Tab-separated table of C-alpha atoms and ligand atoms in Angstrom:
chain	number	residue	atom	x	y	z
A	97	MET	CA	-0.006	0.003	-0.036
A	98	THR	CA	1.328	3.411	-0.817
A	99	GLN	CA	2.007	5.601	2.202
A	100	PRO	CA	0.257	8.986	2.425
A	101	ALA	CA	2.577	11.888	1.847
A	102	THR	CA	3.930	12.931	5.254
A	103	ASP	CA	6.863	14.893	6.546
A	104	HIS	CA	7.063	12.732	9.651
A	105	THR	CA	10.357	10.876	10.165
A	106	ALA	CA	11.074	8.760	13.225
A	107	ARG	CA	13.997	9.596	15.509
A	108	LEU	CA	16.837	7.046	15.018
A	109	MET	CA	18.005	4.922	17.837
A	110	ASP	CA	21.757	5.100	17.342
A	111	GLY	CA	23.009	1.699	18.524
A	112	ALA	CA	26.569	2.299	17.278
A	113	ALA	CA	27.028	5.336	19.509
A	114	LEU	CA	25.398	3.767	22.548
A	115	ALA	CA	27.602	0.566	22.050
A	116	ARG	CA	30.782	2.758	21.974
A	117	ARG	CA	29.828	4.218	25.358
A	118	ILE	CA	29.021	0.817	26.808
A	119	VAL	CA	32.385	-0.537	25.573
A	120	ASP	CA	34.257	2.425	26.807
A	121	GLU	CA	32.773	1.755	30.323
A	122	ALA	CA	33.677	-1.898	30.046
A	123	ALA	CA	37.198	-0.930	28.964
A	124	ALA	CA	37.585	1.322	32.140
A	125	THR	CA	36.364	-1.518	34.436
A	126	ALA	CA	38.683	-3.973	32.622
A	127	ALA	CA	41.678	-1.644	33.069
A	128	GLY	CA	40.829	-1.551	36.832
A	129	ILE	CA	40.602	-5.251	37.165
A	130	THR	CA	43.937	-5.648	35.229
A	131	SER	CA	45.801	-3.217	37.512
A	132	ARG	CA	44.384	-4.754	40.729
A	133	THR	CA	44.862	-8.392	39.806
A	134	GLY	CA	47.623	-8.380	37.247
A	135	ALA	CA	45.459	-10.318	34.774
A	136	ALA	CA	43.020	-8.916	32.248
A	137	PRO	CA	39.415	-10.171	32.078
A	138	CYS	CA	39.439	-13.180	29.706
A	139	LEU	CA	36.746	-14.389	27.324
A	140	ALA	CA	37.234	-17.872	25.909
A	141	THR	CA	35.837	-18.246	22.446
A	142	VAL	CA	34.987	-21.772	21.168
A	143	LEU	CA	34.503	-22.380	17.472
A	144	VAL	CA	33.597	-25.694	15.915
A	145	GLY	CA	34.499	-26.064	12.236
A	146	ASP	CA	35.127	-23.273	9.870
A	147	ASP	CA	31.768	-21.857	8.857
A	148	PRO	CA	32.821	-18.510	7.235
A	149	ALA	CA	30.073	-16.466	8.941
A	150	SER	CA	30.956	-17.948	12.373
A	151	VAL	CA	34.702	-17.383	11.764
A	152	THR	CA	33.984	-13.723	10.959
A	153	TYR	CA	31.720	-13.258	14.000
A	154	VAL	CA	34.322	-14.786	16.364
A	155	ARG	CA	37.153	-12.689	14.823
A	156	MET	CA	35.016	-9.518	15.221
A	157	LYS	CA	34.178	-10.301	18.898
A	158	ARG	CA	37.928	-11.005	19.695
A	159	ASN	CA	39.026	-7.789	17.881
A	160	ARG	CA	36.573	-5.786	20.049
A	161	CYS	CA	37.794	-7.515	23.173
A	162	ALA	CA	41.391	-6.624	22.352
A	163	ARG	CA	40.452	-2.970	21.811
A	164	ALA	CA	38.618	-2.985	25.256
A	165	GLY	CA	41.535	-4.505	27.101
A	166	ILE	CA	39.809	-7.914	27.371
A	167	GLU	CA	41.913	-10.948	26.645
A	168	SER	CA	40.489	-13.584	24.479
A	169	ARG	CA	41.523	-17.273	24.369
A	170	HIS	CA	40.390	-18.976	21.187
A	171	VAL	CA	39.766	-22.706	21.008
A	172	ALA	CA	39.192	-24.000	17.469
A	173	LEU	CA	37.791	-27.453	17.197
A	174	PRO	CA	37.425	-29.545	14.078
A	175	ALA	CA	34.048	-29.858	12.443
A	176	GLY	CA	33.971	-33.562	13.329
A	177	VAL	CA	34.326	-33.048	17.031
A	178	THR	CA	31.819	-35.097	19.119
A	179	THR	CA	29.384	-33.654	21.590
A	180	ALA	CA	31.325	-35.457	24.397
A	181	GLU	CA	34.592	-33.876	23.354
A	182	LEU	CA	33.038	-30.485	23.026
A	183	VAL	CA	31.325	-30.728	26.413
A	184	ASP	CA	34.749	-31.808	27.933
A	185	THR	CA	36.376	-28.726	26.385
A	186	VAL	CA	33.708	-26.302	27.662
A	187	THR	CA	33.673	-27.962	31.074
A	188	GLY	CA	37.528	-27.430	31.240
A	189	LEU	CA	37.010	-23.748	30.486
A	190	SER	CA	34.291	-23.499	33.047
A	191	GLU	CA	36.663	-24.839	35.645
A	192	ASP	CA	39.663	-22.701	34.646
A	193	PRO	CA	40.032	-19.776	37.016
A	194	SER	CA	41.835	-17.686	34.422
A	195	VAL	CA	38.826	-17.712	32.061
A	196	HIS	CA	36.004	-15.368	33.167
A	197	GLY	CA	33.566	-15.704	30.289
A	198	ILE	CA	32.826	-18.295	27.664
A	199	LEU	CA	31.336	-17.757	24.152
A	200	LEU	CA	30.365	-20.906	22.349
A	201	GLN	CA	29.671	-19.851	18.728
A	202	HIS	CA	26.783	-21.573	16.989
A	203	PRO	CA	25.709	-23.311	14.777
A	204	MET	CA	28.084	-26.114	15.824
A	205	GLY	CA	27.041	-28.676	13.208
A	206	ARG	CA	24.025	-30.959	12.944
A	207	HIS	CA	25.710	-33.917	14.714
A	208	ILE	CA	26.222	-31.840	17.853
A	209	ASP	CA	23.782	-31.739	20.777
A	210	GLU	CA	24.033	-27.906	21.119
A	211	ARG	CA	21.899	-27.782	24.200
A	212	ALA	CA	24.335	-30.167	25.975
A	213	ALA	CA	27.264	-28.104	24.864
A	214	PHE	CA	25.707	-24.843	26.073
A	215	GLU	CA	24.799	-26.357	29.385
A	216	ALA	CA	28.474	-27.167	30.100
A	217	ILE	CA	29.089	-23.400	30.565
A	218	ALA	CA	29.145	-22.566	34.204
A	219	PRO	CA	26.327	-19.981	34.997
A	220	GLY	CA	28.867	-17.536	36.335
A	221	LYS	CA	30.789	-17.546	33.048
A	222	ASP	CA	27.711	-17.598	30.734
A	223	VAL	CA	28.285	-14.046	29.426
A	224	ASP	CA	26.367	-14.760	26.267
A	225	GLY	CA	23.389	-15.800	28.152
A	226	VAL	CA	22.711	-19.094	26.460
A	227	THR	CA	22.111	-21.532	29.260
A	228	THR	CA	18.787	-22.561	30.656
A	229	HIS	CA	20.014	-21.168	34.030
A	230	ALA	CA	20.444	-17.806	32.443
A	231	PHE	CA	17.061	-17.884	30.763
A	232	ALA	CA	15.284	-18.928	33.950
A	233	ALA	CA	17.048	-16.218	36.041
A	234	MET	CA	16.124	-13.656	33.500
A	235	ALA	CA	12.454	-14.856	33.335
A	236	PHE	CA	12.272	-14.749	37.100
A	237	GLY	CA	13.853	-11.314	37.282
A	238	LEU	CA	16.853	-12.638	39.171
A	239	PRO	CA	20.325	-11.351	38.657
A	240	GLY	CA	22.394	-13.109	35.940
A	241	PHE	CA	23.604	-12.572	32.414
A	242	VAL	CA	21.067	-12.010	29.652
A	243	SER	CA	21.175	-13.065	26.160
A	244	CYS	CA	23.259	-10.408	24.483
A	245	THR	CA	20.946	-9.205	21.679
A	246	PRO	CA	17.838	-8.895	23.903
A	247	GLY	CA	19.970	-7.288	26.555
A	248	GLY	CA	21.155	-4.773	23.893
A	249	ILE	CA	17.558	-4.132	22.892
A	250	MET	CA	16.561	-3.250	26.471
A	251	ARG	CA	19.597	-0.944	26.846
A	252	LEU	CA	18.607	0.806	23.655
A	253	LEU	CA	15.025	1.311	24.974
A	254	ASP	CA	16.290	2.597	28.290
A	255	ALA	CA	18.696	5.001	26.627
A	256	HIS	CA	15.797	6.484	24.722
A	257	ASP	CA	13.592	6.664	27.936
A	258	VAL	CA	10.954	4.324	26.443
A	259	ASP	CA	8.410	3.767	29.145
A	260	LEU	CA	7.354	0.141	28.826
A	261	ALA	CA	4.866	-0.229	31.652
A	262	GLY	CA	1.404	-1.064	30.269
A	263	LYS	CA	2.634	-0.815	26.652
A	264	HIS	CA	1.711	-3.499	24.138
A	265	ALA	CA	5.010	-5.053	22.942
A	266	VAL	CA	4.761	-7.406	19.981
A	267	VAL	CA	7.833	-9.599	19.349
A	268	VAL	CA	7.877	-11.310	15.954
A	269	GLY	CA	10.183	-14.315	16.299
A	270	ARG	CA	10.615	-16.816	19.198
A	271	SER	CA	14.088	-18.170	18.979
A	272	ALA	CA	15.892	-19.132	22.214
A	273	ILE	CA	18.589	-16.569	21.793
A	274	LEU	CA	16.508	-13.560	20.520
A	275	GLY	CA	12.647	-13.417	20.265
A	276	LYS	CA	11.801	-15.493	23.481
A	277	PRO	CA	14.188	-13.660	25.855
A	278	ALA	CA	13.401	-10.353	24.394
A	279	GLY	CA	9.675	-10.944	25.235
A	280	MET	CA	10.521	-12.133	28.717
A	281	LEU	CA	12.611	-8.982	29.372
A	282	LEU	CA	9.788	-6.767	28.144
A	283	LEU	CA	7.333	-8.623	30.344
A	284	GLY	CA	9.687	-8.129	33.287
A	285	ARG	CA	9.378	-4.333	32.587
A	286	ASP	CA	5.513	-4.499	32.766
A	287	ALA	CA	4.868	-4.498	29.049
A	288	THR	CA	1.915	-6.568	27.729
A	289	VAL	CA	3.707	-9.014	25.415
A	290	THR	CA	2.482	-10.723	22.346
A	291	TYR	CA	4.742	-13.329	20.613
A	292	CYS	CA	4.280	-13.959	16.823
A	293	HIS	CA	5.888	-16.804	14.923
A	294	SER	CA	5.598	-18.738	11.729
A	295	ARG	CA	2.262	-20.250	12.872
A	296	THR	CA	0.629	-16.895	13.844
A	297	ARG	CA	-2.550	-16.088	11.965
A	298	ASP	CA	-2.885	-12.613	10.606
A	299	LEU	CA	0.484	-11.315	11.702
A	300	ALA	CA	-0.112	-7.845	10.329
A	301	ALA	CA	-3.220	-7.407	12.740
A	302	HIS	CA	-0.948	-8.123	15.640
A	303	VAL	CA	1.840	-5.854	14.478
A	304	ARG	CA	-0.608	-3.033	13.958
A	305	GLU	CA	-1.386	-3.183	17.761
A	306	ALA	CA	2.202	-2.759	18.770
A	307	ASP	CA	3.270	0.193	20.798
A	308	VAL	CA	6.669	-1.490	20.817
A	309	LEU	CA	7.630	-3.727	17.903
A	310	VAL	CA	10.558	-6.115	17.994
A	311	ALA	CA	11.260	-7.776	14.688
A	312	ALA	CA	13.407	-10.844	14.971
A	313	VAL	CA	12.571	-13.082	11.936
A	314	GLY	CA	15.460	-13.105	9.515
A	315	ARG	CA	13.556	-12.185	6.433
A	316	PRO	CA	14.409	-9.021	4.533
A	317	ARG	CA	11.872	-6.188	4.914
A	318	PHE	CA	9.314	-8.651	6.103
A	319	ILE	CA	7.340	-6.062	7.976
A	320	GLY	CA	6.067	-3.211	5.922
A	321	GLY	CA	5.513	0.375	7.116
A	322	ASP	CA	1.845	0.133	6.634
A	323	ALA	CA	1.619	-2.375	9.385
A	324	ILE	CA	3.300	-0.048	11.902
A	325	LYS	CA	1.068	1.801	14.427
A	326	PRO	CA	1.705	5.467	14.197
A	327	GLY	CA	4.070	6.552	16.924
A	328	ALA	CA	5.257	2.972	17.641
A	329	VAL	CA	8.848	2.239	18.772
A	330	VAL	CA	10.321	-0.052	16.189
A	331	ILE	CA	13.304	-2.300	17.049
A	332	ASP	CA	14.588	-4.167	14.049
A	333	ALA	CA	16.906	-7.027	15.249
A	334	GLY	CA	16.974	-8.614	11.830
A	335	TYR	CA	20.093	-8.753	9.825
A	336	ASN	CA	19.787	-10.057	6.298
A	337	GLU	CA	21.853	-10.213	3.195
A	338	GLY	CA	22.437	-6.834	1.650
A	339	ASN	CA	22.536	-5.107	5.124
A	340	VAL	CA	18.803	-4.959	5.414
A	341	GLY	CA	16.697	-5.597	8.363
A	342	ASP	CA	13.304	-7.350	8.915
A	343	VAL	CA	11.389	-4.115	8.711
A	344	ASP	CA	10.997	-1.928	5.593
A	345	PHE	CA	12.832	0.976	7.098
A	346	ASP	CA	11.962	3.658	4.569
A	347	THR	CA	8.278	3.266	4.991
A	348	ALA	CA	8.316	2.383	8.723
A	349	ARG	CA	10.229	5.476	9.669
A	350	ARG	CA	7.281	7.604	8.323
A	351	ARG	CA	4.985	6.016	11.044
A	352	ALA	CA	7.265	5.212	13.933
A	353	SER	CA	8.344	7.630	16.680
A	354	LEU	CA	11.715	5.776	17.260
A	355	ILE	CA	13.309	3.290	14.952
A	356	THR	CA	16.633	1.329	14.869
A	357	PRO	CA	18.546	1.549	11.578
A	358	VAL	CA	20.133	-1.522	10.026
A	359	PRO	CA	23.042	-1.589	10.238
A	360	GLY	CA	23.963	0.502	13.298
A	361	GLY	CA	21.008	-0.253	15.482
A	362	VAL	CA	20.780	-3.554	17.410
A	363	GLY	CA	23.846	-5.179	15.793
A	364	PRO	CA	26.624	-3.180	17.608
A	365	MET	CA	24.699	-3.521	20.896
A	366	THR	CA	25.102	-7.304	20.846
A	367	ILE	CA	28.824	-7.229	21.128
A	368	ALA	CA	28.858	-4.330	23.551
A	369	VAL	CA	26.627	-6.398	25.912
A	370	LEU	CA	28.883	-9.416	25.545
A	371	LEU	CA	32.011	-7.276	26.529
A	372	SER	CA	30.073	-5.523	29.328
A	373	GLN	CA	29.002	-8.920	30.765
A	374	THR	CA	32.538	-10.416	30.412
A	375	VAL	CA	33.958	-7.631	32.575
A	376	ARG	CA	31.054	-8.042	34.999
A	377	ALA	CA	31.837	-11.771	35.308
A	378	ALA	CA	35.542	-11.055	35.839
A	379	ALA	CA	34.712	-8.394	38.536
A	380	HIS	CA	32.347	-10.839	40.272
A	381	GLN	CA	34.868	-13.662	40.207
A	382	GLU	CA	37.570	-11.239	41.570
A	383	SER	CA	35.288	-10.287	44.420
A	384	LEU	CA	34.743	-14.004	45.311
A	385	ARG	CA	38.474	-14.493	45.539
A	386	ARG	CA	39.167	-11.466	47.764
B	613	NAP	P1	15.618	-17.939	13.871
B	613	NAP	O1	16.207	-18.824	14.989
B	613	NAP	O2	15.727	-18.392	12.515
B	613	NAP	O3	14.186	-17.501	14.368
B	613	NAP	C1	13.334	-16.911	13.436
B	613	NAP	C2	11.944	-16.697	14.071
B	613	NAP	O4	11.144	-15.999	13.137
B	613	NAP	C3	11.279	-17.991	14.474
B	613	NAP	O5	10.771	-17.873	15.703
B	613	NAP	C4	10.282	-18.230	13.374
B	613	NAP	O6	9.117	-18.775	13.795
B	613	NAP	C5	9.970	-16.717	13.022
B	613	NAP	N1	9.391	-16.643	11.588
B	613	NAP	C6	9.969	-17.258	10.501
B	613	NAP	N2	9.090	-16.952	9.523
B	613	NAP	C7	8.107	-16.313	9.912
B	613	NAP	C8	6.937	-15.854	9.375
B	613	NAP	N3	6.654	-15.991	8.124
B	613	NAP	N4	6.065	-15.053	10.144
B	613	NAP	C9	6.334	-15.001	11.506
B	613	NAP	N5	7.396	-15.431	12.069
B	613	NAP	C10	8.302	-16.078	11.287
B	613	NAP	O7	16.407	-16.560	13.874
B	613	NAP	P2	17.210	-15.670	15.002
B	613	NAP	O8	18.472	-16.334	15.422
B	613	NAP	O9	16.158	-15.430	16.138
B	613	NAP	O10	17.430	-14.338	14.202
B	613	NAP	C11	16.403	-13.558	13.699
B	613	NAP	C12	17.074	-12.399	12.963
B	613	NAP	O11	17.799	-11.620	13.809
B	613	NAP	C13	18.061	-12.825	11.823
B	613	NAP	O12	17.944	-11.828	10.725
B	613	NAP	C14	19.453	-12.737	12.444
B	613	NAP	O13	20.484	-12.387	11.495
B	613	NAP	C15	19.196	-11.588	13.376
B	613	NAP	N6	20.083	-11.543	14.541
B	613	NAP	C16	20.763	-10.438	14.843
B	613	NAP	C17	21.616	-10.379	15.881
B	613	NAP	C18	22.330	-9.131	16.100
B	613	NAP	O14	23.371	-9.111	16.784
B	613	NAP	N7	21.823	-8.013	15.585
B	613	NAP	C19	21.793	-11.407	16.695
B	613	NAP	C20	20.976	-12.706	16.465
B	613	NAP	C21	20.163	-12.652	15.383
B	613	NAP	P3	8.982	-20.413	14.266
B	613	NAP	O15	9.577	-20.436	15.600
B	613	NAP	O16	7.523	-20.689	14.254
B	613	NAP	O17	9.848	-21.131	13.288
């Protein structure tokens, strides 16, 4: 449907700038830990096989760590590694006092029981928020590490003073690392939450009701601007080929009050939260040793 001519343009939620501030804070805390203990916070990264996208993600995360004064220890395992061997490796890192956080990159390969591998991460080192322990703590509103992308989304909303209480939040997507935890975090902040997924009927009708929309589908420009409620806050977590999100940005920005760009919105926040949680894990582990 063609949009009516309007001069309205949503305010952009600049995730890149906010991520820089979060990383700067993490770097300052990391420097303090390093000078007090003689050892930098350390994130172990575990990669199974050589999937090009995963290799790039892990490299990017390690580069950001280095720039923030966080050490990273990389463990590269062959594509044919068994679940038992992977669980052993992760358990070893969980027990190693010089490792403060663990990032297990996925996908790990079809033959791997990914859940078993994730669950080998000690809760205190689960800085990527992938264990059932992390999810339960988050859902119960208890302290712990949150899944990084949903955590980044909440920080973006807070940085823009979005009042969530009583608002209708619609989350499109229900993956364990993104949609589901995003909805739980919004619920924890008193939003009324609707989850949509591939079996949802009349998706557009739900989206039209959203005061806050979180798109986490993985389909380019899947949500058109004409489905956006005027004045809605639009968070586009999607990242698809060609640097496009799940929301049709050009039409959605004519209706939304706030919107995340793609790239430069949710994306940079994910790594910033990972770094911030790694440093928090190191600080907590240091306090336990004192
Ligand atoms: P995923 O595991 O593939 O989950 C996609 C979700 O979308 C599923 O819940 C699926 O429903 C739902 N879905 C698929 N087709 C649909 C349809 N036609 N109508 C309604 N819902 C539909 O993906 P993900 O890992 O959550 O990632 C989603 C997007 O976020 C991707 O673009 C990914 O690249 C991006 N992402 C970005 C970051 C970041 O750092 N910015 C991090 C993670 C992911 P079912 O459950 O019913 O199958």
